[in-house]
């Protein structure tokens, strides 16, 4: 059963990788957001991210089950953490004074705005949780389940600036 799930996940990853890259091959863009296997560098998915455009990493809180999100932006080829949404002050979730500013979301939770933190090396490692947590990456155009691609494996999320010819 485990081998079947691994094979199915890899087939889905390959389909996603090629379909996203073919769709973006004819357009200009300022960067490529890639998701790869951190252990061997194998590409799992990739999508273009225009200058000034953003994406979010979302997941369901492992205890409370509500959705949490960290949002990034491509600023001149640099991956910048812009804001986070925390629906509650649950375990592991809190605002650190001096790091952005906390504002109400109007529904009992809060946003941490104005984080504006460049991500060192334009990349970081994430270990997607199981189906209940369901880590995913969302842009304006697509949503990719990192859990389906690489459940409990280490993945590298990186922004690679477009190199002009």
PDB file of C-alpha atoms in Angstrom:
ATOM      1  CA  UNK A   1       0.000   0.000   0.000  1.00  0.00           C
ATOM      2  CA  UNK A   2       2.798   2.440   0.867  1.00  0.00           C
ATOM      3  CA  UNK A   3       4.484   1.858  -2.514  1.00  0.00           C
ATOM      4  CA  UNK A   4       1.212   2.531  -4.348  1.00  0.00           C
ATOM      5  CA  UNK A   5       0.738   5.825  -2.483  1.00  0.00           C
ATOM      6  CA  UNK A   6       4.352   6.826  -3.188  1.00  0.00           C
ATOM      7  CA  UNK A   7       3.964   6.011  -6.920  1.00  0.00           C
ATOM      8  CA  UNK A   8       0.614   7.829  -7.168  1.00  0.00           C
ATOM      9  CA  UNK A   9       2.096  10.890  -5.423  1.00  0.00           C
ATOM     10  CA  UNK A  10       5.130  10.945  -7.722  1.00  0.00           C
ATOM     11  CA  UNK A  11       2.937  10.618 -10.840  1.00  0.00           C
ATOM     12  CA  UNK A  12       0.790  13.516  -9.644  1.00  0.00           C
ATOM     13  CA  UNK A  13       3.932  15.542  -8.923  1.00  0.00           C
ATOM     14  CA  UNK A  14       5.345  14.908 -12.404  1.00  0.00           C
ATOM     15  CA  UNK A  15       2.067  15.838 -14.065  1.00  0.00           C
ATOM     16  CA  UNK A  16       1.858  19.031 -12.011  1.00  0.00           C
ATOM     17  CA  UNK A  17       5.503  19.926 -12.661  1.00  0.00           C
ATOM     18  CA  UNK A  18       5.225  19.536 -16.434  1.00  0.00           C
ATOM     19  CA  UNK A  19       1.788  21.126 -16.782  1.00  0.00           C
ATOM     20  CA  UNK A  20       2.765  24.220 -14.779  1.00  0.00           C
ATOM     21  CA  UNK A  21       6.047  24.616 -16.636  1.00  0.00           C
ATOM     22  CA  UNK A  22       4.448  24.208 -20.069  1.00  0.00           C
ATOM     23  CA  UNK A  23       1.783  26.760 -19.187  1.00  0.00           C
ATOM     24  CA  UNK A  24       4.397  29.310 -18.163  1.00  0.00           C
ATOM     25  CA  UNK A  25       6.972  28.664 -20.879  1.00  0.00           C
ATOM     26  CA  UNK A  26       5.586  31.284 -23.254  1.00  0.00           C
ATOM     27  CA  UNK A  27       5.211  34.171 -20.809  1.00  0.00           C
ATOM     28  CA  UNK A  28       7.754  36.463 -19.179  1.00  0.00           C
ATOM     29  CA  UNK A  29       8.043  36.362 -15.410  1.00  0.00           C
ATOM     30  CA  UNK A  30      10.255  37.565 -12.614  1.00  0.00           C
ATOM     31  CA  UNK A  31      10.754  34.284 -10.767  1.00  0.00           C
ATOM     32  CA  UNK A  32      10.112  30.589 -10.465  1.00  0.00           C
ATOM     33  CA  UNK A  33       8.789  29.131  -7.222  1.00  0.00           C
ATOM     34  CA  UNK A  34       9.987  25.538  -6.924  1.00  0.00           C
ATOM     35  CA  UNK A  35       9.182  22.732  -4.548  1.00  0.00           C
ATOM     36  CA  UNK A  36      11.764  19.974  -4.433  1.00  0.00           C
ATOM     37  CA  UNK A  37      12.659  16.932  -2.364  1.00  0.00           C
ATOM     38  CA  UNK A  38      15.182  18.259   0.168  1.00  0.00           C
ATOM     39  CA  UNK A  39      16.988  14.907   0.387  1.00  0.00           C
ATOM     40  CA  UNK A  40      17.883  14.590  -3.296  1.00  0.00           C
ATOM     41  CA  UNK A  41      16.838  17.835  -5.045  1.00  0.00           C
ATOM     42  CA  UNK A  42      14.221  16.132  -7.246  1.00  0.00           C
ATOM     43  CA  UNK A  43      11.699  18.673  -8.533  1.00  0.00           C
ATOM     44  CA  UNK A  44       8.142  18.094  -7.315  1.00  0.00           C
ATOM     45  CA  UNK A  45       6.361  21.202  -8.617  1.00  0.00           C
ATOM     46  CA  UNK A  46       7.128  24.614 -10.008  1.00  0.00           C
ATOM     47  CA  UNK A  47       5.151  27.729 -10.890  1.00  0.00           C
ATOM     48  CA  UNK A  48       5.960  31.228 -12.053  1.00  0.00           C
ATOM     49  CA  UNK A  49       5.644  34.151  -9.651  1.00  0.00           C
ATOM     50  CA  UNK A  50       5.617  37.604 -11.202  1.00  0.00           C
ATOM     51  CA  UNK A  51       7.445  40.520  -9.647  1.00  0.00           C
ATOM     52  CA  UNK A  52       5.223  41.821  -6.820  1.00  0.00           C
ATOM     53  CA  UNK A  53       3.001  38.729  -6.829  1.00  0.00           C
ATOM     54  CA  UNK A  54       2.539  36.571  -3.782  1.00  0.00           C
ATOM     55  CA  UNK A  55       1.737  33.112  -2.512  1.00  0.00           C
ATOM     56  CA  UNK A  56       0.770  31.582   0.809  1.00  0.00           C
ATOM     57  CA  UNK A  57       1.643  28.400   2.652  1.00  0.00           C
ATOM     58  CA  UNK A  58      -1.474  27.141   4.426  1.00  0.00           C
ATOM     59  CA  UNK A  59      -2.050  24.317   6.870  1.00  0.00           C
ATOM     60  CA  UNK A  60      -4.594  23.144   9.395  1.00  0.00           C
ATOM     61  CA  UNK A  61      -3.512  23.592  13.017  1.00  0.00           C
ATOM     62  CA  UNK A  62      -2.647  20.151  14.399  1.00  0.00           C
ATOM     63  CA  UNK A  63      -4.682  20.643  17.609  1.00  0.00           C
ATOM     64  CA  UNK A  64      -7.507  23.065  16.758  1.00  0.00           C
ATOM     65  CA  UNK A  65      -7.881  22.161  13.058  1.00  0.00           C
ATOM     66  CA  UNK A  66      -8.365  25.731  11.773  1.00  0.00           C
ATOM     67  CA  UNK A  67      -6.432  27.111   8.806  1.00  0.00           C
ATOM     68  CA  UNK A  68      -3.213  29.076   9.401  1.00  0.00           C
ATOM     69  CA  UNK A  69      -1.325  30.875   6.635  1.00  0.00           C
ATOM     70  CA  UNK A  70       2.002  32.531   6.004  1.00  0.00           C
ATOM     71  CA  UNK A  71       2.096  34.785   2.943  1.00  0.00           C
ATOM     72  CA  UNK A  72       5.138  35.681   0.856  1.00  0.00           C
ATOM     73  CA  UNK A  73       5.885  38.019  -2.023  1.00  0.00           C
ATOM     74  CA  UNK A  74       8.399  38.138  -4.849  1.00  0.00           C
ATOM     75  CA  UNK A  75      10.179  41.479  -4.352  1.00  0.00           C
ATOM     76  CA  UNK A  76      12.765  41.948  -7.073  1.00  0.00           C
ATOM     77  CA  UNK A  77      13.577  38.243  -6.987  1.00  0.00           C
ATOM     78  CA  UNK A  78      13.719  38.053  -3.184  1.00  0.00           C
ATOM     79  CA  UNK A  79      11.328  35.835  -1.186  1.00  0.00           C
ATOM     80  CA  UNK A  80       9.835  38.052   1.528  1.00  0.00           C
ATOM     81  CA  UNK A  81       7.513  36.943   4.354  1.00  0.00           C
ATOM     82  CA  UNK A  82       4.836  39.648   4.267  1.00  0.00           C
ATOM     83  CA  UNK A  83       2.040  38.579   6.635  1.00  0.00           C
ATOM     84  CA  UNK A  84       0.558  35.722   8.633  1.00  0.00           C
ATOM     85  CA  UNK A  85      -3.024  34.863   9.536  1.00  0.00           C
ATOM     86  CA  UNK A  86      -3.697  33.203  12.878  1.00  0.00           C
ATOM     87  CA  UNK A  87      -7.366  32.502  13.642  1.00  0.00           C
ATOM     88  CA  UNK A  88      -6.704  32.041  17.360  1.00  0.00           C
ATOM     89  CA  UNK A  89      -4.017  32.137  20.058  1.00  0.00           C
ATOM     90  CA  UNK A  90      -3.777  28.343  20.012  1.00  0.00           C
ATOM     91  CA  UNK A  91      -0.704  26.275  20.849  1.00  0.00           C
ATOM     92  CA  UNK A  92       2.354  27.564  19.000  1.00  0.00           C
ATOM     93  CA  UNK A  93       0.581  30.627  17.600  1.00  0.00           C
ATOM     94  CA  UNK A  94       1.327  34.074  18.919  1.00  0.00           C
ATOM     95  CA  UNK A  95       2.450  37.510  17.863  1.00  0.00           C
ATOM     96  CA  UNK A  96       5.984  38.456  18.854  1.00  0.00           C
ATOM     97  CA  UNK A  97       6.050  42.158  19.802  1.00  0.00           C
ATOM     98  CA  UNK A  98       8.338  44.125  17.493  1.00  0.00           C
ATOM     99  CA  UNK A  99       7.858  41.649  14.644  1.00  0.00           C
ATOM    100  CA  UNK A 100       5.172  43.135  12.420  1.00  0.00           C
ATOM    101  CA  UNK A 101       1.945  44.511  13.822  1.00  0.00           C
ATOM    102  CA  UNK A 102      -1.077  42.572  14.999  1.00  0.00           C
ATOM    103  CA  UNK A 103      -4.509  43.553  13.611  1.00  0.00           C
ATOM    104  CA  UNK A 104      -7.879  41.913  14.086  1.00  0.00           C
ATOM    105  CA  UNK A 105      -9.267  39.828  11.227  1.00  0.00           C
ATOM    106  CA  UNK A 106     -12.795  40.754  12.384  1.00  0.00           C
ATOM    107  CA  UNK A 107     -13.628  37.101  13.106  1.00  0.00           C
ATOM    108  CA  UNK A 108     -11.848  36.490  16.421  1.00  0.00           C
ATOM    109  CA  UNK A 109      -8.415  35.888  14.910  1.00  0.00           C
ATOM    110  CA  UNK A 110      -5.696  38.221  13.748  1.00  0.00           C
ATOM    111  CA  UNK A 111      -3.259  39.084  11.009  1.00  0.00           C
ATOM    112  CA  UNK A 112       0.354  39.914  11.626  1.00  0.00           C
ATOM    113  CA  UNK A 113       0.982  42.568   8.985  1.00  0.00           C
ATOM    114  CA  UNK A 114       4.149  44.325   7.825  1.00  0.00           C
ATOM    115  CA  UNK A 115       6.501  41.455   8.651  1.00  0.00           C
ATOM    116  CA  UNK A 116       8.619  42.257   5.588  1.00  0.00           C
ATOM    117  CA  UNK A 117      11.275  39.640   6.403  1.00  0.00           C
ATOM    118  CA  UNK A 118      13.473  38.416   3.543  1.00  0.00           C
ATOM    119  CA  UNK A 119      13.908  34.634   3.676  1.00  0.00           C
ATOM    120  CA  UNK A 120      17.630  33.793   3.972  1.00  0.00           C
ATOM    121  CA  UNK A 121      18.887  32.198   0.769  1.00  0.00           C
ATOM    122  CA  UNK A 122      15.437  32.606  -0.876  1.00  0.00           C
ATOM    123  CA  UNK A 123      14.494  29.127   0.371  1.00  0.00           C
ATOM    124  CA  UNK A 124      13.471  27.120   3.403  1.00  0.00           C
ATOM    125  CA  UNK A 125      12.759  23.526   4.363  1.00  0.00           C
ATOM    126  CA  UNK A 126       9.288  22.343   5.384  1.00  0.00           C
ATOM    127  CA  UNK A 127       8.073  18.906   6.427  1.00  0.00           C
ATOM    128  CA  UNK A 128       4.439  18.651   5.242  1.00  0.00           C
ATOM    129  CA  UNK A 129       2.157  16.992   7.760  1.00  0.00           C
ATOM    130  CA  UNK A 130      -0.404  14.270   7.205  1.00  0.00           C
ATOM    131  CA  UNK A 131      -3.851  14.671   5.622  1.00  0.00           C
ATOM    132  CA  UNK A 132      -5.406  16.310   8.701  1.00  0.00           C
ATOM    133  CA  UNK A 133      -2.775  19.080   8.603  1.00  0.00           C
ATOM    134  CA  UNK A 134      -2.658  19.247   4.769  1.00  0.00           C
ATOM    135  CA  UNK A 135       0.120  21.724   4.050  1.00  0.00           C
ATOM    136  CA  UNK A 136      -0.468  23.474   0.732  1.00  0.00           C
ATOM    137  CA  UNK A 137       0.885  26.277  -1.389  1.00  0.00           C
ATOM    138  CA  UNK A 138      -1.612  28.702  -2.929  1.00  0.00           C
ATOM    139  CA  UNK A 139      -1.092  31.380  -5.553  1.00  0.00           C
ATOM    140  CA  UNK A 140      -3.740  33.455  -7.280  1.00  0.00           C
ATOM    141  CA  UNK A 141      -3.965  30.779  -9.996  1.00  0.00           C
ATOM    142  CA  UNK A 142      -3.282  27.405  -8.317  1.00  0.00           C
ATOM    143  CA  UNK A 143      -3.207  25.420  -5.105  1.00  0.00           C
ATOM    144  CA  UNK A 144      -0.687  22.610  -4.608  1.00  0.00           C
ATOM    145  CA  UNK A 145      -1.059  20.116  -1.755  1.00  0.00           C
ATOM    146  CA  UNK A 146       2.437  19.683  -0.357  1.00  0.00           C
ATOM    147  CA  UNK A 147       1.051  16.862   1.774  1.00  0.00           C
ATOM    148  CA  UNK A 148      -0.002  14.945  -1.353  1.00  0.00           C
ATOM    149  CA  UNK A 149       3.370  15.559  -2.978  1.00  0.00           C
ATOM    150  CA  UNK A 150       5.570  14.596  -0.036  1.00  0.00           C
ATOM    151  CA  UNK A 151       3.732  13.710   3.161  1.00  0.00           C
ATOM    152  CA  UNK A 152       6.112  13.811   6.141  1.00  0.00           C
ATOM    153  CA  UNK A 153       9.160  14.238   3.869  1.00  0.00           C
ATOM    154  CA  UNK A 154      11.387  17.305   3.841  1.00  0.00           C
ATOM    155  CA  UNK A 155      10.677  19.651   0.938  1.00  0.00           C
ATOM    156  CA  UNK A 156      12.577  22.749  -0.123  1.00  0.00           C
ATOM    157  CA  UNK A 157      10.495  25.758  -1.154  1.00  0.00           C
ATOM    158  CA  UNK A 158      12.601  28.234  -3.151  1.00  0.00           C
ATOM    159  CA  UNK A 159      12.185  31.351  -5.255  1.00  0.00           C
ATOM    160  CA  UNK A 160      14.582  31.457  -8.166  1.00  0.00           C
ATOM    161  CA  UNK A 161      14.793  34.868  -9.860  1.00  0.00           C
ATOM    162  CA  UNK A 162      14.406  34.975 -13.625  1.00  0.00           C
ATOM    163  CA  UNK A 163      17.769  35.332 -15.302  1.00  0.00           C
ATOM    164  CA  UNK A 164      17.406  37.512 -18.383  1.00  0.00           C
ATOM    165  CA  UNK A 165      19.101  36.112 -21.509  1.00  0.00           C
TER     166      UNK A 165
END
